[in-house]
Backbone as ProteinMPNN parsed JSONL, in Angstrom:
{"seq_chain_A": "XXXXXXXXXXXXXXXXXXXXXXXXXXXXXXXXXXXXXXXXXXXXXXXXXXXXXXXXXXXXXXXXXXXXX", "coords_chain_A": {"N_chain_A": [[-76.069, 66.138, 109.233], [-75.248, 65.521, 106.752], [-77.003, 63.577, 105.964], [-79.199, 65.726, 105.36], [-78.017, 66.856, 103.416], [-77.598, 65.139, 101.609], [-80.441, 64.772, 100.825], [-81.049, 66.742, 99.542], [-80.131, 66.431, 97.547], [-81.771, 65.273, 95.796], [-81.265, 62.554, 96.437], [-81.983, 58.902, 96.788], [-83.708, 57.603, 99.968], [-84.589, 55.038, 100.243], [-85.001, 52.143, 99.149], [-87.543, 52.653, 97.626], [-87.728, 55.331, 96.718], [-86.469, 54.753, 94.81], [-85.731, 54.602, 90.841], [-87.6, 52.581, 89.648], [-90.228, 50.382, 90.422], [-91.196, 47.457, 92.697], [-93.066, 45.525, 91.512], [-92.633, 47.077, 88.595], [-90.544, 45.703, 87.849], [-91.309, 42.767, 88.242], [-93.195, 42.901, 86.296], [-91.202, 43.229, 84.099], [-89.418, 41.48, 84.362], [-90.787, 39.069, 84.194], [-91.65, 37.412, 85.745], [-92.786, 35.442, 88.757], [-94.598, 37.04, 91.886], [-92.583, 37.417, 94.603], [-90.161, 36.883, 97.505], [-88.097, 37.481, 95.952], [-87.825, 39.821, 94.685], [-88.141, 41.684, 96.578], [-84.849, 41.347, 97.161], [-84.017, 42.206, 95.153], [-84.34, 44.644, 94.638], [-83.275, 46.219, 97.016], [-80.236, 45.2, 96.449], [-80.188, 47.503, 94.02], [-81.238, 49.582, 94.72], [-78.385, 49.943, 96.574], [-76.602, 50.231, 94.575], [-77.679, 52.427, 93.338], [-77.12, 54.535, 95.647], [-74.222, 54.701, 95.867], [-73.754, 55.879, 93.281], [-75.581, 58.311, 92.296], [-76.615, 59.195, 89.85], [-77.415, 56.463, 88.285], [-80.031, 56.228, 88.833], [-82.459, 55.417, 87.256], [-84.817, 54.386, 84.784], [-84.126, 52.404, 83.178], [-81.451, 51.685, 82.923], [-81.76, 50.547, 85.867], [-83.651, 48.262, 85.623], [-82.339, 46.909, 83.273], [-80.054, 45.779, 85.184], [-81.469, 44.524, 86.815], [-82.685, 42.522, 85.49], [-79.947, 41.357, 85.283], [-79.414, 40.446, 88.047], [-81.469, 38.714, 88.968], [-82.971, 36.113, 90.193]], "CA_chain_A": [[-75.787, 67.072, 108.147], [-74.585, 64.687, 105.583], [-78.136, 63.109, 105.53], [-79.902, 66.865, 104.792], [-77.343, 67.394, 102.244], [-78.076, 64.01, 100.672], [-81.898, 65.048, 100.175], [-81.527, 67.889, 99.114], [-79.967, 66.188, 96.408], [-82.928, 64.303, 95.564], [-80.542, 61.69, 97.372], [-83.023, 58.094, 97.072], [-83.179, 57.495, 100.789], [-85.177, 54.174, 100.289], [-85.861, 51.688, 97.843], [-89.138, 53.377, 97.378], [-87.668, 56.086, 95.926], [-85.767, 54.113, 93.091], [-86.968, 55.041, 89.508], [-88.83, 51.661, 89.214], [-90.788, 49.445, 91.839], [-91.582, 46.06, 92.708], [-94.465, 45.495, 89.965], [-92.227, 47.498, 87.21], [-89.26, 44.17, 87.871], [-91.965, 41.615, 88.028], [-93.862, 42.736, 85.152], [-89.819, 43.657, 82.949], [-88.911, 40.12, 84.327], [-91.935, 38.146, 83.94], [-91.667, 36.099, 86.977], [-94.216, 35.495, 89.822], [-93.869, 38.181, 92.872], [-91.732, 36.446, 95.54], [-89.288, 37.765, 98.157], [-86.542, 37.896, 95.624], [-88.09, 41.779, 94.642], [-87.098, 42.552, 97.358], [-83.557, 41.443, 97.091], [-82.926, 42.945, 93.55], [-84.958, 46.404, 95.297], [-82.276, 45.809, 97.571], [-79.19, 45.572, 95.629], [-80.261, 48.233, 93.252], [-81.015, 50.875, 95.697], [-77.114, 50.071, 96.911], [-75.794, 50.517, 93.45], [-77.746, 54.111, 93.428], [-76.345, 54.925, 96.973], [-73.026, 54.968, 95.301], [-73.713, 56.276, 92.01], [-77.026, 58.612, 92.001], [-77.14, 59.408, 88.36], [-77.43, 55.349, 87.743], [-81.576, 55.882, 89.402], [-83.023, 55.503, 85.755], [-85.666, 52.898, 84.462], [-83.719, 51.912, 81.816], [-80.511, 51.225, 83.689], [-82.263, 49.46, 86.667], [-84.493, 47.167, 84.826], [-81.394, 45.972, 82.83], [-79.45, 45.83, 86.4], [-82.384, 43.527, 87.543], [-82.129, 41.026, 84.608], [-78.279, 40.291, 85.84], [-79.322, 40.078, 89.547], [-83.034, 37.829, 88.925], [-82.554, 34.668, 90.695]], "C_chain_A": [[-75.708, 66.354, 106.808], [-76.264, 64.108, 104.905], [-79.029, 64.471, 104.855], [-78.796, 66.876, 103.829], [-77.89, 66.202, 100.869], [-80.257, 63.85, 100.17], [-81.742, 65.464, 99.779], [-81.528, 67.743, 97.579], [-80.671, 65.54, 95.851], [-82.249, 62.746, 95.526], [-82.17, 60.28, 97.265], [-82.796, 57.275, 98.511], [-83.555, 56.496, 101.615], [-84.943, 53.362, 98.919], [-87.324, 51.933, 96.91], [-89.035, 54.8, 97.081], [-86.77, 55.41, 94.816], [-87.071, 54.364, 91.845], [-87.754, 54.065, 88.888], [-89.339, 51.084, 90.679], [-90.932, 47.957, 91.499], [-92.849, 45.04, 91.339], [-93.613, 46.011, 88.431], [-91.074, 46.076, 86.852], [-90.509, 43.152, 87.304], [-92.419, 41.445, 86.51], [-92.274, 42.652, 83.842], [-89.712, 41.548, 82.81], [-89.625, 38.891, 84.343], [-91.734, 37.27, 84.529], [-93.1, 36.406, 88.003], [-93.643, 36.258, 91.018], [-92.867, 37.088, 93.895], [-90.744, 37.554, 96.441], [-87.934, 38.251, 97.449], [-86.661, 39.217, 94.852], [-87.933, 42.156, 95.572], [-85.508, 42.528, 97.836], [-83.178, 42.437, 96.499], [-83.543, 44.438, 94.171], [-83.416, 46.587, 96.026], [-80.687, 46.724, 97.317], [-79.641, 46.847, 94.555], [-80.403, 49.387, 93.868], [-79.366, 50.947, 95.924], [-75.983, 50.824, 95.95], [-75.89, 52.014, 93.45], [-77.132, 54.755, 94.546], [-74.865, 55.217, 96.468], [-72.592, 55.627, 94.328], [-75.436, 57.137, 91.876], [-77.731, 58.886, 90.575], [-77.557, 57.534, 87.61], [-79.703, 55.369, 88.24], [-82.29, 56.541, 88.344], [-83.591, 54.589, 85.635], [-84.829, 52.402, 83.599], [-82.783, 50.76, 82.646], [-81.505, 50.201, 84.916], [-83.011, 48.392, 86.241], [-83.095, 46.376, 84.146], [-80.649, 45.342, 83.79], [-80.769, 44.434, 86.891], [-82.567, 42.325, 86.388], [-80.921, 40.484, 85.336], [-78.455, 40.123, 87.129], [-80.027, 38.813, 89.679], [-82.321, 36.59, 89.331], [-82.736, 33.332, 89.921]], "O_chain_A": [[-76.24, 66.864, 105.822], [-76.616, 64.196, 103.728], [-79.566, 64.228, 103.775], [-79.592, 67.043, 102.905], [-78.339, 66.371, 99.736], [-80.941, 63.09, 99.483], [-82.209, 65.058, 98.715], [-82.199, 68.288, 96.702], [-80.013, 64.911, 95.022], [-82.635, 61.886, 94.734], [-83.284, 60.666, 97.62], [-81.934, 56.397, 98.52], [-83.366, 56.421, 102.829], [-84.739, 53.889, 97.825], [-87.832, 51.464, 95.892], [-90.038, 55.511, 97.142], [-86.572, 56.123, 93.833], [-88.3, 54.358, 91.784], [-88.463, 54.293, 87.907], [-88.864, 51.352, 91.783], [-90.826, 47.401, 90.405], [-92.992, 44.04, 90.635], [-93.868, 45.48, 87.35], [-90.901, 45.606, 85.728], [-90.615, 42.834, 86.12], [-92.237, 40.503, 85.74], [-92.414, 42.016, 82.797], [-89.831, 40.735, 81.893], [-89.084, 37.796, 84.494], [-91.599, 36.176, 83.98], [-94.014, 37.231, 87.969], [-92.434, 36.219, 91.244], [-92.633, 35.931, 93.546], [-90.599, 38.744, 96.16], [-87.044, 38.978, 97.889], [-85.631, 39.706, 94.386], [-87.445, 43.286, 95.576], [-84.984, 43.337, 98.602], [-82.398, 43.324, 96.845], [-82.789, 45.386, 93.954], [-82.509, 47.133, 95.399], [-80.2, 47.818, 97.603], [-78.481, 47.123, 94.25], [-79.638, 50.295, 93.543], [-78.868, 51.987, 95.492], [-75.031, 51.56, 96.21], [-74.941, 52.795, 93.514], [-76.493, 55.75, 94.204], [-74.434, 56.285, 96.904], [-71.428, 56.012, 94.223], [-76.373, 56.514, 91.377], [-78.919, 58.828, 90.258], [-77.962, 57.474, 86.449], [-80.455, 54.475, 87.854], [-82.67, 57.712, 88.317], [-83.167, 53.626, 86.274], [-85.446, 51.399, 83.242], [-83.043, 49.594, 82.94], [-81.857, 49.078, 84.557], [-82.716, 47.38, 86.876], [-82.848, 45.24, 84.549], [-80.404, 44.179, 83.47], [-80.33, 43.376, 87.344], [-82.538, 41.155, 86.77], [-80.882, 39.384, 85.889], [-77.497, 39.517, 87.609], [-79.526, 37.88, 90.307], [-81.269, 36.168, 88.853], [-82.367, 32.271, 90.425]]}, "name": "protein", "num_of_chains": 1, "seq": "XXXXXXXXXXXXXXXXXXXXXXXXXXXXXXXXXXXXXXXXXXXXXXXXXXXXXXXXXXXXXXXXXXXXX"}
């Protein structure tokens, strides 16, 4: 139940629904691809899991500067 309720809310129920991707970090943070996009995917999905109004480009891109390895 909890999971249909959490779509309905346009709930992101992946990292692949976050409001940027792997390519929008690389290219913000001008590094070379590597496994650590998929950390900060990661952690940033978690943050939205807790907070859904935070799944914004703006906000996540700045959120992925303070994570970048």
């Amino acid at each position: 139940q909890k999971l249909g309720r959490l779509a309905k809310e346009d709930f992101p129920l992946s990292p692949a629904q976050l409001a940027v991707d792997g390519s929008d970090i690389i290219d913000y943070l001008e590094l070379k691809p590597g496994p650590w996009v998929g950390v900060i995917l990661e952690q940033l999905w978690l943050e939205v899991l807790e907070a859904p109004s935070r799944n914004r480009r703006e906000y996540l891109l700045s959120r992925a500067r303070q994570i970048r390895p």
